[in-house]
PDB file of C-alpha atoms in Angstrom:
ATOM      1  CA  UNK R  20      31.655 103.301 123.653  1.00 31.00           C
ATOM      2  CA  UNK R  21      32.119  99.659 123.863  1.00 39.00           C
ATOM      3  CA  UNK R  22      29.831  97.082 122.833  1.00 43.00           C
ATOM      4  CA  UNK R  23      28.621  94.377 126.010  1.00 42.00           C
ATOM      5  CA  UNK R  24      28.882  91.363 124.501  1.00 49.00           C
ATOM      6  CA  UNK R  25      27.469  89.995 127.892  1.00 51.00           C
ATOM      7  CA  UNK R  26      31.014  88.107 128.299  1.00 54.00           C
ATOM      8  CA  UNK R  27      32.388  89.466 132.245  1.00 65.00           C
ATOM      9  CA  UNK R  28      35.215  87.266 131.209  1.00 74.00           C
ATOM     10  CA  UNK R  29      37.247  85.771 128.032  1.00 92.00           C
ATOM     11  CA  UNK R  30      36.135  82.554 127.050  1.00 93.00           C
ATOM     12  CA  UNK R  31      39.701  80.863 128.217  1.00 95.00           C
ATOM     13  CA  UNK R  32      39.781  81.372 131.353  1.00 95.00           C
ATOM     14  CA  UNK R  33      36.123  79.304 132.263  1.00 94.00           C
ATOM     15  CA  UNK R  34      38.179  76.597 130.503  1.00 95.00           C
ATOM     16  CA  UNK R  35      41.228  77.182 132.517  1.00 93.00           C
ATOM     17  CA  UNK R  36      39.405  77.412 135.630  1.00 93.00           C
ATOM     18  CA  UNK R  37      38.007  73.958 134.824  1.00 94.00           C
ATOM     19  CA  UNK R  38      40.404  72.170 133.446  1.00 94.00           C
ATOM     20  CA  UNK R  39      43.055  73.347 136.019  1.00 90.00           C
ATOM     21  CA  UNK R  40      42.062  70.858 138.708  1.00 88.00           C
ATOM     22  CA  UNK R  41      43.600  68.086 136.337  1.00 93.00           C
ATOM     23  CA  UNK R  42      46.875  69.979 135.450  1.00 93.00           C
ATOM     24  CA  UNK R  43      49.733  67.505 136.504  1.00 92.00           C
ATOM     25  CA  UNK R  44      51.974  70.143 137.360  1.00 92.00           C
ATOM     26  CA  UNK R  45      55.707  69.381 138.604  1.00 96.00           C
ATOM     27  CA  UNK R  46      57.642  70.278 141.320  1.00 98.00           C
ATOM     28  CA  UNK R  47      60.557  72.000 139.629  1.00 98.00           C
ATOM     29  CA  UNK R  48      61.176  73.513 136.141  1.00 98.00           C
ATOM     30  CA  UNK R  49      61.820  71.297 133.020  1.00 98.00           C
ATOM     31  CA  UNK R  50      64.741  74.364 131.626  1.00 98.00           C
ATOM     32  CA  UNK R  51      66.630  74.790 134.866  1.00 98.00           C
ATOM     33  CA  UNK R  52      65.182  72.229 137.801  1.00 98.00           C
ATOM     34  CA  UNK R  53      64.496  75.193 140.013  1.00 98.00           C
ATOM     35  CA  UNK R  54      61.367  74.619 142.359  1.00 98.00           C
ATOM     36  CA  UNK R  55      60.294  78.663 142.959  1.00 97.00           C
ATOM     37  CA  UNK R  56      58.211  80.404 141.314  1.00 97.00           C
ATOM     38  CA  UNK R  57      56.750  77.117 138.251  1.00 97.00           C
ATOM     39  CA  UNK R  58      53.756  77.751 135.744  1.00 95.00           C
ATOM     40  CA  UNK R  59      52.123  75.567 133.635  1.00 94.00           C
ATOM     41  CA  UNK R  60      53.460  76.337 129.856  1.00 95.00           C
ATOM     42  CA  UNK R  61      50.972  74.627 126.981  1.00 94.00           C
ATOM     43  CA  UNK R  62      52.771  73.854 123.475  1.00 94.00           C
ATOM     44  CA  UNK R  63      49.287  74.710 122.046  1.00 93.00           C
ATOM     45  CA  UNK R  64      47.941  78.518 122.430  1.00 92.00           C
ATOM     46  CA  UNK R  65      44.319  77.485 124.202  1.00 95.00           C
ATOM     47  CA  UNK R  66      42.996  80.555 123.578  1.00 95.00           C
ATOM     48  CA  UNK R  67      43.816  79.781 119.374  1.00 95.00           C
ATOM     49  CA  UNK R  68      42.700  75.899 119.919  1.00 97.00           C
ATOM     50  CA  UNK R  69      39.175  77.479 121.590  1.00 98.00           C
ATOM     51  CA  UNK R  70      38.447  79.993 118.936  1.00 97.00           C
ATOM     52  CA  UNK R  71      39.452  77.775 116.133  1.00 98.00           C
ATOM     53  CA  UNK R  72      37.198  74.576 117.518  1.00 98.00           C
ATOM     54  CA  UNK R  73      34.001  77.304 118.513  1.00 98.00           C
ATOM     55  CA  UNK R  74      34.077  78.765 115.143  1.00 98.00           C
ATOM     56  CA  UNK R  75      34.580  75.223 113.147  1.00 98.00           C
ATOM     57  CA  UNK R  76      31.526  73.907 115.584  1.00 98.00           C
ATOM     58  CA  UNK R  77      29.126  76.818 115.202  1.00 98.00           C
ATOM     59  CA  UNK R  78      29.193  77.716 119.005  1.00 98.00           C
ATOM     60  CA  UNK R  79      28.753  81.514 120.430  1.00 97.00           C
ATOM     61  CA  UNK R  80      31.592  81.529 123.380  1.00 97.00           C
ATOM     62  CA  UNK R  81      30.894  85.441 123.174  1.00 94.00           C
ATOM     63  CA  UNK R  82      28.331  85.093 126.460  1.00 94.00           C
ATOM     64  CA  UNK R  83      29.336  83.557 130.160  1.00 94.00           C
ATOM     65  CA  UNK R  84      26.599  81.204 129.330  1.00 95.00           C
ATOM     66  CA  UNK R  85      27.778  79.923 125.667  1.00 96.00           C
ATOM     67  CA  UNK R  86      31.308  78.910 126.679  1.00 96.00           C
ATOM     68  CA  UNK R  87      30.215  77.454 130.054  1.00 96.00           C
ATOM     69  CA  UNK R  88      27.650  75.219 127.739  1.00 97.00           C
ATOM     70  CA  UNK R  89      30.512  73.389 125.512  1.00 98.00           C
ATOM     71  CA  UNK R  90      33.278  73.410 127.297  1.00 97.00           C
ATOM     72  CA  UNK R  91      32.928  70.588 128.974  1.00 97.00           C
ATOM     73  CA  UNK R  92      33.262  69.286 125.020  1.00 98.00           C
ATOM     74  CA  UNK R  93      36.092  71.333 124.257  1.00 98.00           C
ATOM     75  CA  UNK R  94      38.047  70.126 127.448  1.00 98.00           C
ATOM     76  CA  UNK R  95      37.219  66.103 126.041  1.00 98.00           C
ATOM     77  CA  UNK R  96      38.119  66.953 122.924  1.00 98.00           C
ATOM     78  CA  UNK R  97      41.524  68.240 123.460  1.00 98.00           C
ATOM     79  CA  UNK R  98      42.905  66.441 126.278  1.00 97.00           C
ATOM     80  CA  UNK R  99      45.907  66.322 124.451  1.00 97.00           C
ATOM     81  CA  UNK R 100      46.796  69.609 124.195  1.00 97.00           C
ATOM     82  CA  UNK R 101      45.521  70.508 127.795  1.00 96.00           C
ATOM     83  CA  UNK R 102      47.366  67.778 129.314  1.00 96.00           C
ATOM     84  CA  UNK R 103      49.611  65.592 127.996  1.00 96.00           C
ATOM     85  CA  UNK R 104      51.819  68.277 125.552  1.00 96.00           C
ATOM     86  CA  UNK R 105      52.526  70.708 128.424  1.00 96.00           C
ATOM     87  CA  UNK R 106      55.836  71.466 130.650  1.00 97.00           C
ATOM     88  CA  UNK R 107      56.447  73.014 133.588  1.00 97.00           C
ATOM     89  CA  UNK R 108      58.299  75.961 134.368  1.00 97.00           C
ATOM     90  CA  UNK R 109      59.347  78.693 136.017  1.00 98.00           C
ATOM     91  CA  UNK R 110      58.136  81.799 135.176  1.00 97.00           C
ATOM     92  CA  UNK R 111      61.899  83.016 134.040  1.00 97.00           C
ATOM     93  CA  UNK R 112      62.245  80.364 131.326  1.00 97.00           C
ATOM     94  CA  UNK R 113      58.407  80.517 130.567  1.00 96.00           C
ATOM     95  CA  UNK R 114      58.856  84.364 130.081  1.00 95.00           C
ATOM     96  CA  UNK R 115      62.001  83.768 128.033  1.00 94.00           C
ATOM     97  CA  UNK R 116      60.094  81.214 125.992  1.00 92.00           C
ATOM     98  CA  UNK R 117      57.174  83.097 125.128  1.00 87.00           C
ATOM     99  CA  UNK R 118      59.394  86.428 123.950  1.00 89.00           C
ATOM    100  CA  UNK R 119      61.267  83.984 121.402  1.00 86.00           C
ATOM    101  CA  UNK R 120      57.925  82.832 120.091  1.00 73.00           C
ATOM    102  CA  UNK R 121      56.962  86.218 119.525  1.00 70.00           C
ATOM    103  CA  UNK R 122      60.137  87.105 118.138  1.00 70.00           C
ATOM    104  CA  UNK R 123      61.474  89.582 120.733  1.00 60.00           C
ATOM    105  CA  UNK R 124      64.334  88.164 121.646  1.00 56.00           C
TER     106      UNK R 124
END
């Protein structure tokens, strides 16, 4: 049986959810110029950036409560990657991208 670890959701997304408000987002893809259908792709995995700087820092993100305390922190200390090295897609190209990343294509 699996272990709680008292986490109802991955650490990521209560940075997401926060940091999304300041996402400068455009109005048509950076590949193709399309407007339908446009997510936000980050050069930098978050998830990789947020385990890498919890585990350098000493910080439990394993509970609702632990990630909600520093990630105001994390969010100031990578502005960067959250804001500035990010295009905008649509979700063919950002699908396209992320399976020759990952070497499926």
């Amino acid at each position: 049986m699996a272990k709680n670890t008292g986490n109802k959701r991955i650490p990521v997304k209560h940075v997401r959810d926060k940091a999304k408000a300041a996402y400068d987002k455009k109005d048509h893809c950076y590949i193709c110029g399309t407007g339908e259908d446009l997510e936000l792709h980050h050069f930098h995995s978050i998830t990789i950036l947020l385990d890498v700087w919890a585990k350098v820092n000493k910080y439990d993100i394993s509970t609702d409560e632990g990630i909600l305390a520093v990630r105001d922190e994390f969010i100031a200390e990578h502005r960067t990657e959250l804001y500035d090295l990010v295009r905008t897609l649509c979700n063919k190209h950002h699908v396209n991208l992320h399976k020759i990343k990952n070497g499926m294509v």
